[in-house]
XYZ file of C-alpha atoms in Angstrom:
741
model
C 24.240 177.552 87.519
C 21.559 178.366 90.037
C 22.213 180.493 93.063
C 25.631 179.027 93.660
C 28.460 181.429 92.992
C 30.612 178.803 91.358
C 32.225 175.433 91.938
C 35.802 176.202 92.966
C 37.134 173.423 95.215
C 38.039 174.120 98.821
C 41.748 174.416 99.502
C 43.251 171.352 101.170
C 46.676 172.920 101.717
C 47.736 176.519 102.253
C 48.566 178.505 99.137
C 52.202 179.605 99.442
C 53.673 182.609 97.669
C 52.750 183.602 94.116
C 51.300 186.896 95.393
C 52.796 188.811 92.472
C 51.513 186.303 89.922
C 48.010 186.189 91.400
C 47.790 189.982 91.461
C 49.013 190.125 87.853
C 46.409 187.596 86.739
C 43.648 189.588 88.428
C 44.824 192.707 86.582
C 44.866 190.797 83.300
C 41.304 189.646 83.894
C 40.293 193.267 84.315
C 41.539 194.260 80.875
C 41.367 191.005 78.890
C 38.483 188.610 78.323
C 40.738 185.607 77.667
C 43.840 185.012 79.780
C 45.880 181.829 79.328
C 48.372 180.697 81.952
C 51.074 178.620 80.274
C 53.969 176.629 81.681
C 55.423 173.176 82.063
C 53.654 170.400 83.906
C 53.912 170.714 87.665
C 54.766 174.421 87.681
C 51.539 175.293 89.482
C 49.350 176.671 86.678
C 46.115 175.250 88.042
C 46.699 176.295 91.639
C 47.709 179.814 90.686
C 44.773 180.276 88.298
C 42.273 178.954 90.841
C 43.679 181.257 93.516
C 43.326 184.255 91.191
C 39.808 183.151 90.259
C 38.876 182.786 93.918
C 40.067 186.297 94.718
C 38.213 187.679 91.678
C 34.870 186.077 92.572
C 33.198 189.268 93.705
C 33.584 190.735 90.226
C 31.319 188.101 88.661
C 27.673 188.170 89.663
C 27.034 184.736 88.134
C 30.059 183.136 89.738
C 33.366 181.504 88.909
C 33.201 178.019 87.380
C 36.027 175.517 87.058
C 36.118 172.961 84.220
C 38.774 170.300 84.819
C 39.701 168.939 81.399
C 42.508 166.530 82.301
C 40.109 163.567 82.424
C 38.235 164.461 79.229
C 39.869 162.262 76.613
C 37.260 162.354 73.867
C 37.169 165.754 72.091
C 33.479 165.207 71.409
C 32.799 165.382 75.151
C 34.601 168.687 75.759
C 31.443 170.761 75.534
C 29.553 168.240 77.674
C 32.223 168.683 80.360
C 31.667 172.449 80.324
C 27.888 172.005 80.470
C 28.261 169.623 83.398
C 30.693 171.855 85.309
C 28.294 174.772 84.962
C 25.494 172.631 86.347
C 23.381 173.050 83.232
C 20.923 170.371 82.185
C 19.467 170.136 78.696
C 17.447 167.197 77.397
C 17.107 168.373 73.819
C 19.003 167.079 70.838
C 20.678 170.451 70.453
C 24.476 170.395 70.429
C 25.826 171.354 73.862
C 27.649 174.302 72.285
C 24.290 175.782 71.283
C 23.086 175.309 74.853
C 26.204 177.026 76.226
C 25.904 179.960 73.848
C 22.258 180.443 74.782
C 22.621 180.031 78.545
C 25.757 182.191 78.886
C 24.615 185.000 76.612
C 23.339 187.213 79.438
C 25.587 185.921 82.225
C 28.488 187.664 83.906
C 30.857 184.932 84.955
C 34.417 183.646 84.859
C 35.049 180.263 83.246
C 38.287 178.510 84.225
C 39.360 175.942 81.603
C 42.020 173.919 83.401
C 44.412 171.628 81.512
C 43.264 171.985 77.909
C 46.532 171.116 76.116
C 45.364 167.709 74.867
C 42.207 169.334 73.479
C 43.738 172.592 72.309
C 41.943 172.919 68.945
C 38.525 172.097 70.343
C 39.050 174.272 73.432
C 40.163 177.193 71.297
C 37.124 176.936 69.038
C 34.756 176.718 71.996
C 36.358 179.632 73.859
C 36.278 181.759 70.716
C 32.564 181.170 70.108
C 31.535 181.620 73.738
C 33.464 184.870 74.077
C 31.889 186.211 70.890
C 28.351 185.381 71.976
C 28.536 186.183 75.709
C 29.845 189.705 76.370
C 29.774 189.203 80.145
C 31.978 186.105 79.977
C 35.685 185.977 80.763
C 37.859 182.901 80.374
C 40.931 181.969 82.400
C 42.670 178.962 80.834
C 45.663 176.863 81.845
C 47.760 174.706 79.554
C 51.223 173.982 78.318
C 50.653 176.002 75.148
C 48.534 178.979 74.056
C 45.001 178.552 72.776
C 45.802 180.810 69.831
C 42.489 182.704 69.959
C 42.166 186.331 68.918
C 42.369 188.618 71.946
C 44.161 186.023 74.061
C 46.511 187.416 76.700
C 49.278 184.989 77.635
C 50.704 184.751 81.119
C 53.715 182.389 81.160
C 54.108 181.053 84.686
C 57.692 180.532 85.754
C 58.803 178.184 88.525
C 59.100 179.603 92.007
C 62.131 181.710 92.760
C 64.845 179.375 94.069
C 68.296 181.043 94.167
C 71.358 178.987 94.941
C 72.700 179.099 98.494
C 75.072 181.994 98.959
C 73.101 184.428 96.799
C 71.299 186.030 99.702
C 70.230 183.040 101.810
C 73.497 182.206 103.543
C 73.264 184.250 106.707
C 69.609 184.835 107.513
C 66.220 183.232 107.139
C 64.487 186.467 106.167
C 65.156 186.401 102.413
C 64.317 182.708 101.960
C 62.709 182.075 98.591
C 59.056 181.156 97.976
C 60.284 177.733 96.885
C 61.950 177.194 100.263
C 58.847 178.295 102.152
C 56.679 175.959 100.077
C 59.040 173.062 100.755
C 59.067 173.852 104.474
C 55.267 174.044 104.632
C 54.817 170.681 102.918
C 57.651 169.106 104.902
C 56.021 170.149 108.174
C 52.824 168.390 107.029
C 54.596 165.026 106.686
C 57.238 165.517 109.401
C 55.637 167.253 112.395
C 58.006 169.724 113.992
C 59.998 170.445 110.840
C 60.963 174.107 110.652
C 63.450 176.182 108.740
C 66.383 177.124 110.935
C 70.036 178.091 110.738
C 71.026 174.425 110.492
C 68.890 173.340 107.551
C 68.026 176.395 105.499
C 71.091 176.058 103.243
C 70.213 172.419 102.504
C 66.631 173.410 101.721
C 67.789 176.248 99.488
C 70.138 173.885 97.634
C 67.405 171.297 97.102
C 64.948 173.929 95.856
C 67.545 175.359 93.483
C 68.386 171.944 92.047
C 64.689 171.277 91.476
C 64.390 174.659 89.728
C 61.597 175.723 92.069
C 58.974 173.521 90.384
C 56.169 173.132 92.956
C 55.319 169.523 92.097
C 58.973 168.510 92.409
C 59.231 170.317 95.759
C 56.138 168.579 97.098
C 57.432 165.186 96.015
C 60.745 165.908 97.698
C 59.031 167.042 100.902
C 57.059 163.815 100.966
C 60.325 161.861 101.158
C 61.085 163.278 104.597
C 58.807 160.622 106.055
C 61.604 158.123 105.538
C 64.754 160.093 104.646
C 66.686 162.871 106.308
C 67.180 166.140 104.483
C 70.835 165.183 103.816
C 69.782 161.797 102.382
C 67.126 163.419 100.250
C 69.584 165.872 98.759
C 72.197 163.157 98.195
C 69.789 160.902 96.348
C 68.626 163.808 94.263
C 72.232 164.410 93.244
C 72.547 160.780 92.162
C 69.421 161.004 90.050
C 70.592 164.185 88.316
C 73.900 162.629 87.368
C 72.148 159.525 86.051
C 69.921 161.579 83.729
C 72.537 163.963 82.357
C 72.592 162.034 79.092
C 68.844 162.344 78.569
C 67.001 164.036 75.738
C 68.620 167.367 74.805
C 65.475 168.420 72.958
C 63.238 168.477 76.033
C 62.773 171.817 77.805
C 65.093 172.147 80.818
C 62.229 172.511 83.297
C 60.525 169.453 81.815
C 63.752 167.502 82.261
C 63.878 168.621 85.854
C 60.310 167.579 86.512
C 60.841 164.141 85.006
C 63.976 163.909 87.071
C 62.011 164.644 90.217
C 59.297 162.141 89.343
C 61.779 159.549 88.182
C 63.753 159.994 91.367
C 60.613 159.602 93.461
C 59.670 156.546 91.400
C 63.080 154.959 91.936
C 62.765 155.359 95.691
C 59.479 153.426 95.640
C 59.401 149.750 96.479
C 58.595 147.344 93.629
C 55.030 147.008 94.926
C 54.598 150.791 95.046
C 55.907 151.178 91.487
C 53.592 148.421 90.297
C 50.527 150.000 91.877
C 51.532 153.477 90.629
C 51.668 152.169 87.066
C 48.395 150.264 87.310
C 46.498 153.151 88.894
C 47.236 155.176 85.765
C 44.340 153.419 83.991
C 41.849 155.356 86.114
C 40.511 158.623 84.734
C 39.946 161.206 87.427
C 39.551 159.716 90.889
C 38.813 156.200 92.113
C 37.931 154.387 95.322
C 39.659 151.631 97.244
C 37.407 148.836 95.995
C 38.120 149.788 92.393
C 41.864 149.869 93.015
C 41.749 146.461 94.724
C 39.846 144.903 91.838
C 41.630 146.508 88.891
C 45.202 146.597 90.181
C 45.520 143.350 92.129
C 47.018 140.116 90.882
C 49.436 137.360 91.862
C 52.214 139.949 92.159
C 50.034 142.332 94.222
C 47.308 140.530 96.209
C 44.096 142.479 96.735
C 44.524 142.429 100.507
C 47.855 144.281 100.145
C 46.588 147.075 97.879
C 45.374 149.220 100.785
C 48.773 149.209 102.484
C 50.614 150.055 99.276
C 48.070 152.745 98.389
C 48.521 154.245 101.852
C 52.266 154.413 101.229
C 51.710 156.203 97.905
C 49.433 158.705 99.655
C 52.115 159.286 102.268
C 54.649 159.978 99.513
C 52.346 162.488 97.740
C 52.057 160.300 94.656
C 48.342 159.780 95.334
C 46.041 162.254 97.092
C 42.923 161.518 99.130
C 39.623 163.313 98.451
C 36.281 163.335 100.241
C 33.760 163.072 97.421
C 29.961 162.907 97.444
C 30.033 159.117 97.313
C 32.763 158.648 99.931
C 36.564 158.607 100.197
C 38.304 158.619 96.837
C 41.851 158.943 95.538
C 43.487 160.628 92.588
C 46.857 161.202 90.968
C 48.008 164.433 89.400
C 47.875 164.214 85.631
C 51.666 164.399 85.327
C 52.113 161.520 87.759
C 49.420 159.511 86.001
C 51.159 160.038 82.667
C 54.454 158.888 84.151
C 52.777 155.767 85.516
C 51.122 155.136 82.158
C 54.530 155.219 80.449
C 55.829 152.584 82.832
C 52.719 150.482 82.349
C 53.148 150.669 78.588
C 56.789 149.664 78.921
C 55.711 146.473 80.669
C 53.258 145.678 77.869
C 50.401 145.446 80.377
C 48.299 148.447 79.354
C 45.582 146.607 77.421
C 45.125 143.997 80.131
C 44.750 146.667 82.814
C 42.327 148.666 80.679
C 40.250 145.518 80.235
C 40.264 145.064 84.000
C 39.178 148.687 84.353
C 36.436 148.166 81.773
C 35.256 145.062 83.634
C 35.117 146.959 86.918
C 33.029 149.688 85.302
C 30.752 147.076 83.743
C 30.207 145.457 87.116
C 29.621 148.842 88.705
C 26.870 149.910 86.303
C 25.286 146.450 86.555
C 25.099 146.844 90.324
C 23.876 150.422 90.031
C 21.112 149.493 87.599
C 19.797 146.894 90.033
C 20.106 149.246 93.001
C 18.388 152.086 91.125
C 15.094 150.440 92.100
C 15.786 150.548 95.835
C 16.187 152.914 98.793
C 19.772 153.477 97.570
C 18.639 155.299 94.427
C 20.092 158.663 95.522
C 23.367 157.002 96.514
C 23.559 155.380 93.086
C 23.100 158.774 91.444
C 25.902 160.275 93.528
C 28.184 157.347 92.810
C 27.581 157.518 89.072
C 28.282 161.248 89.130
C 31.669 160.636 90.765
C 32.495 157.762 88.418
C 31.624 159.444 85.104
C 35.276 160.042 84.037
C 36.024 156.341 84.552
C 32.821 155.252 82.823
C 33.612 157.431 79.830
C 37.106 155.934 79.638
C 35.651 152.419 79.797
C 33.068 153.190 77.114
C 35.698 154.705 74.863
C 38.019 151.711 75.293
C 35.284 149.136 74.712
C 33.866 150.905 71.654
C 37.295 151.404 70.097
C 37.900 147.663 69.758
C 35.699 145.579 67.478
C 36.233 142.551 69.721
C 34.956 144.465 72.745
C 32.107 146.243 70.955
C 29.474 144.058 72.625
C 30.743 145.183 76.025
C 30.619 148.817 74.936
C 27.059 148.228 73.768
C 26.249 146.615 77.115
C 27.715 149.556 79.049
C 25.851 152.167 77.002
C 22.547 150.290 77.322
C 22.888 149.420 81.006
C 23.494 153.080 81.840
C 19.912 153.890 80.786
C 19.106 154.905 84.360
C 21.982 157.405 84.174
C 21.093 158.901 80.794
C 17.352 159.154 81.556
C 17.071 159.349 85.334
C 20.108 161.536 86.032
C 19.678 164.157 83.334
C 22.349 163.020 80.854
C 20.227 162.496 77.757
C 22.533 164.368 75.399
C 25.659 162.472 76.413
C 23.787 159.178 76.448
C 22.709 159.813 72.859
C 26.367 160.084 71.808
C 27.401 156.783 73.383
C 24.285 154.897 72.270
C 24.614 156.081 68.676
C 28.276 155.126 68.647
C 27.557 151.708 70.148
C 24.701 150.912 67.774
C 26.858 151.721 64.760
C 29.025 148.715 65.674
C 27.308 145.494 64.704
C 27.746 142.765 67.296
C 26.531 139.199 67.617
C 24.902 139.857 70.995
C 21.277 140.332 69.936
C 19.744 140.781 73.402
C 22.096 143.625 74.321
C 21.434 145.336 71.002
C 17.686 145.160 71.590
C 18.118 146.860 74.951
C 20.316 149.571 73.440
C 17.640 150.168 70.778
C 14.797 150.761 73.217
C 17.004 152.931 75.414
C 18.082 154.988 72.388
C 14.465 155.191 71.239
C 13.338 156.537 74.603
C 16.161 159.087 74.706
C 15.051 160.300 71.280
C 11.418 160.495 72.463
C 12.432 162.693 75.404
C 14.595 164.863 73.154
C 11.708 165.559 70.820
C 13.174 163.542 67.929
C 10.269 161.286 66.862
C 11.811 160.117 63.579
C 14.889 158.650 65.274
C 12.690 157.229 68.023
C 10.401 155.453 65.557
C 13.325 153.885 63.678
C 14.974 152.535 66.806
C 11.767 151.298 68.423
C 10.478 149.713 65.208
C 13.713 147.752 64.769
C 13.574 146.710 68.425
C 9.942 145.587 68.224
C 10.407 143.605 65.015
C 13.537 141.853 66.267
C 12.004 141.153 69.688
C 8.883 139.583 68.212
C 10.944 137.572 65.730
C 13.289 136.194 68.398
C 10.684 135.781 71.128
C 12.316 138.300 73.477
C 9.329 139.214 75.668
C 11.189 141.785 77.774
C 12.477 143.752 74.808
C 9.037 143.642 73.210
C 7.509 145.057 76.401
C 10.015 147.894 76.532
C 9.577 148.799 72.873
C 5.783 148.885 73.375
C 6.255 151.097 76.433
C 8.525 153.572 74.631
C 6.253 153.640 71.577
C 3.325 154.352 73.891
C 5.275 157.290 75.375
C 5.770 158.687 71.883
C 2.046 158.333 71.131
C 1.231 160.102 74.410
C 3.208 163.249 73.608
C 1.863 163.202 70.042
C -1.709 163.472 71.432
C -2.647 159.974 70.278
C -4.031 159.267 73.736
C -6.199 156.275 72.819
C -3.334 154.606 70.975
C -1.025 155.470 73.858
C -3.442 153.826 76.274
C -3.545 150.623 74.219
C 0.228 150.441 73.881
C 0.945 151.235 77.531
C -1.636 148.717 78.780
C -0.121 146.091 76.486
C 3.361 146.962 77.797
C 2.222 146.599 81.420
C 0.701 143.197 80.608
C 3.977 142.120 78.980
C 5.988 143.391 81.972
C 3.808 141.365 84.333
C 4.137 138.231 82.195
C 7.932 138.657 82.156
C 8.106 139.253 85.917
C 9.537 142.719 85.375
C 9.239 145.304 88.157
C 11.440 148.384 88.278
C 11.371 152.159 87.834
C 10.511 151.779 84.144
C 7.406 149.762 84.963
C 6.268 152.414 87.452
C 6.887 155.086 84.832
C 4.792 153.108 82.362
C 1.950 153.008 84.882
C 2.178 156.787 85.490
C 2.238 157.460 81.746
C -0.829 155.260 81.273
C -2.500 157.322 83.981
C -1.659 160.485 82.031
C -3.155 159.001 78.874
C -6.472 158.190 80.517
C -6.499 161.442 82.512
C -6.196 163.367 79.260
C -9.267 161.428 78.074
C -11.214 162.556 81.161
C -10.934 159.457 83.366
C -9.465 161.113 86.461
C -10.621 158.409 88.935
C -8.933 155.725 86.837
C -5.757 157.765 86.652
C -5.756 158.302 90.407
C -6.199 154.570 91.055
C -3.248 153.705 88.834
C -0.986 156.293 90.465
C -1.961 155.386 94.006
C -0.994 151.812 93.218
C 2.304 152.912 91.633
C 3.099 155.152 94.611
C 2.461 152.289 97.004
C 4.846 150.006 95.076
C 7.470 152.755 94.950
C 7.197 153.274 98.701
C 7.590 149.538 99.312
C 10.859 149.512 97.347
C 12.185 152.926 98.390
C 12.007 154.224 94.817
C 11.916 158.037 94.520
C 12.460 159.116 90.909
C 9.609 157.371 89.013
C 7.376 157.977 92.040
C 7.420 161.711 91.286
C 5.508 161.155 88.042
C 2.694 159.429 89.903
C 2.669 162.367 92.323
C 2.399 164.735 89.353
C -0.664 162.948 87.966
C -2.251 162.866 91.426
C -1.585 166.607 91.744
C -3.110 167.203 88.295
C -6.230 165.313 89.338
C -6.485 167.187 92.642
C -6.108 170.548 90.887
C -8.708 169.549 88.286
C -11.276 168.923 91.015
C -10.398 172.213 92.769
C -8.339 170.792 95.648
C -5.363 173.160 95.291
C -4.037 172.441 98.793
C -3.568 168.735 98.070
C -2.195 169.475 94.594
C 0.414 171.883 95.966
C 1.469 169.473 98.728
C 1.999 166.676 96.184
C 4.083 168.904 93.911
C 6.146 170.251 96.803
C 7.005 166.632 97.534
C 7.866 165.697 93.946
C 9.528 168.807 92.496
C 12.651 168.835 94.717
C 13.305 165.195 93.858
C 12.880 165.813 90.114
C 15.306 168.691 90.291
C 17.820 166.865 92.459
C 17.945 164.103 89.847
C 18.310 166.749 87.093
C 15.110 165.474 85.459
C 14.078 168.505 83.420
C 10.840 166.965 82.155
C 9.527 166.278 85.640
C 10.797 169.644 86.857
C 9.126 171.731 84.164
C 5.831 169.810 84.293
C 5.647 170.508 88.017
C 6.482 174.188 87.486
C 3.707 174.496 84.900
C 1.138 172.965 87.231
C 2.334 175.073 90.181
C 1.781 178.172 88.019
C -1.839 177.106 87.519
C -2.254 176.381 91.231
C -0.752 179.758 92.146
C -3.203 181.470 89.793
C -6.100 179.581 91.349
C -4.878 180.640 94.801
C -5.255 184.288 93.764
C -1.694 185.417 92.946
C -1.751 186.035 89.181
C 1.521 187.973 89.031
C 3.475 185.178 90.711
C 1.742 182.613 88.486
C 2.890 184.544 85.410
C 6.465 184.608 86.755
C 6.363 180.814 87.123
C 4.963 180.441 83.604
C 7.855 182.530 82.315
C 10.366 180.376 84.177
C 8.759 177.184 82.868
C 8.689 178.532 79.320
C 12.417 179.206 79.454
C 13.108 175.763 80.866
C 11.133 174.051 78.085
C 13.810 175.283 75.668
C 16.239 172.911 77.389
C 13.774 170.034 77.214
C 12.894 170.362 73.543
C 9.515 171.286 72.148
C 7.318 173.496 74.323
C 5.168 171.005 76.272
C 6.244 168.404 73.658
C 4.080 170.255 71.109
C 1.184 168.364 72.698
C -2.299 169.886 72.978
C -3.103 167.636 75.923
C -0.002 168.611 77.892
C -0.488 172.225 76.795
C -4.136 172.578 77.834
C -3.501 173.574 81.490
C -0.838 176.035 80.325
C -3.202 177.670 77.810
C -6.050 177.886 80.337
C -3.750 179.419 82.923
C -2.321 181.898 80.428
C -5.771 183.074 79.327
C -6.831 183.522 82.932
C -3.683 185.524 83.714
C -4.107 187.765 80.679
C -7.631 188.614 81.816
C -6.478 189.339 85.363
C -3.248 191.207 84.618
C -3.622 192.628 81.140
C -1.133 192.086 78.349
C 1.532 194.549 79.510
C 1.700 193.409 83.137
C 1.517 189.751 82.106
C 4.463 190.266 79.744
C 6.506 191.947 82.481
C 5.936 189.053 84.883
C 6.713 186.426 82.248
C 9.948 188.273 81.396
C 10.881 188.296 85.094
C 10.395 184.538 85.214
C 12.492 184.023 82.094
C 15.419 185.698 83.840
C 15.348 183.287 86.777
C 17.886 180.497 86.977
C 16.313 177.081 87.292
C 17.453 176.841 90.891
C 15.744 180.117 91.784
C 12.640 179.205 89.815
C 12.296 175.920 91.697
C 12.875 177.625 95.043
C 10.342 180.305 94.177
C 7.749 177.757 93.095
C 8.223 176.028 96.445
C 7.990 179.416 98.182
C 11.444 179.004 99.671
C 14.676 180.914 99.514
C 17.320 179.163 97.397
C 19.309 176.783 99.553
C 16.569 176.128 102.119
C 15.681 172.544 102.926
C 13.473 171.231 100.184
C 14.907 173.309 97.346
C 17.806 171.976 95.379
C 20.989 173.748 96.406
C 22.862 174.023 93.158
C 22.344 172.491 89.748
C 24.447 169.417 90.291
C 23.581 165.747 90.161
C 21.868 164.489 93.345
C 24.865 164.283 95.635
C 22.377 165.041 98.386
C 18.651 165.192 97.883
C 16.874 168.231 99.273
C 16.111 168.319 102.942
C 17.611 164.943 103.637
C 21.162 163.723 104.195
C 21.734 160.236 102.906
C 24.257 157.878 104.521
C 27.424 157.112 102.612
C 26.839 154.389 100.011
C 28.127 150.904 100.616
C 31.043 149.445 98.721
C 29.983 148.489 95.231
C 31.538 145.165 94.236
C 31.716 144.373 90.540
C 29.314 141.767 89.264
C 30.864 138.287 89.093
C 32.449 137.814 85.700
C 34.930 135.964 83.670
C 37.992 137.881 82.450
C 36.876 139.868 79.415
C 33.337 138.538 79.579
C 29.940 139.982 80.380
C 28.448 139.796 83.867
C 27.029 136.429 84.765
C 23.726 138.139 85.561
C 22.215 140.205 82.811
C 20.960 143.537 84.102
C 17.633 144.695 82.859
C 16.038 145.792 86.071
C 14.987 144.279 89.344
C 12.664 141.321 89.058
C 9.428 141.010 90.962
């Protein structure tokens, strides 16, 4: 959560009306800890709740945080979505709910759960537990039904006031309804110069009344003024209403009206626009142009025509344009996506389009894995962060079909750089476990998934699971002659030995892994990590010159390839060696270079190791109180990593020496006070303090998000990411295991 005061999105259009509703919601939040805004789709629940949350921000010292649940399809990932929205990172094997309970216990914040209706049972259970355990927490939820949690205060949101012409709007513009003002505002955006006047206000009032004042319907209608006059718009709306009179009597009236508005807008689309609308529904969350061109094109919609048709859908308010961290992206409102999905299902083309979507995602992660070992590493991290809803949808689809299980296994394994390098260990564990439960005939992909799962378990402090996975990988690799898989299993097993204080065994395993990597022509971030971990193993045995030589070589290779993440571990070992020989200035400079990168990539292990060493350096520099604060901050952060310093005596030795020194200098009482102060720091503030900067300054990570922008440096927008060449339904022609030497 850091020093940011929340993650509410900036407003792209002016908020019209709803002053009474917003004020009422703010009052409800004063007296109730759980307020649920209910209403039909398109009535404006999200916008109204976010506006109320924005105006209530000053009440919450730890901020207002929005969790958008519309794209979360798997109930098991609900809590991960909340963890991610809050900017929390936890590498342990603890359930994310435990992490949330612990991290929110002392916080005073507002959590906005937006669009929970498809996850109502899970959302209710989570809200109930969080509210019980975090007295400073308040929850503002939006959905089409109540959560049904004790203490919940419901706020049904009605459509905007839209009286019929003649009931106060016939002679003057003054009493025009909020619905009419909203329509006029949106109409002016698509038809410059449009204003409400004596000539058109009755037509506007009539249109708003017939659409029952539903904001989404009004915005769709306003979008039609690009091509239709107000008279034509109203006439066509009349036709659509008459056509649908015989529809379902069981549906709520406002729901019927909304479907009427969407159906009417859909009917006015050209065949190409309808086709693209339906096909875009396979995307979860937002998407970019290249993805739309690949997934949605075909003989009936050539790829070179997708941009023009997409532009037309944007102009008609069916699709909206966003500026995301990775570049320009597009999205559809959930209601519009659902409508498109119904049409896609009616054509019988859903499975084919979802396979195309899965193939795009497979190509994307293949490209990203290769580019992870390059100067575009930060861009890859930003891109993956933006694409996570789509990647989750692709994983879920592939792993739900026995015939596609091998592709699900491939996706889960190929995303190793995401799970390990981008701070998503807990989520990666879910997908890897699910993929490995499905037996496939693709042995090489299974071997990769095993060593990735084994490494995730190592980093989560779960040695038993790690040993099982790595043992199976090693046996199968040796039996089948798979040199690469054997090298990776040796590497991961060496990592496990390292944190279990078996430093001599770790050295043997890691040296053997490096030899195997060289024989196989393997060179990537994993190989550089292996070299840094070997340096740790020999440093712990007292060979500091040997460790320095290894890390200098690894740093040089990283610099040649533009690699930044694995490079930080070599910098850590070099800093450890410098500190050990009394060169605190060099040690601090190395850590001030590595720590911001670790934190920007949400790598908790690298972050907390650097904090621990900076505490020792600060003590050596003569500031024991500040060193104790940093030790307290590091100690709190270890809880999110797993075992304190892995339970390792070797990793723990500098911490113990520093602690003993601080106790002698400060005394037990003062030491305890400083440690407690550090424990209260957010990770963002702890990192900034360790770097002797104010939060948000260049060099300190501004907010606990994935590395959309690395500290102190603005990266250029990433290039288009084409999918790897493939056959329909097949795996990429080039197997991704890392960049070759």
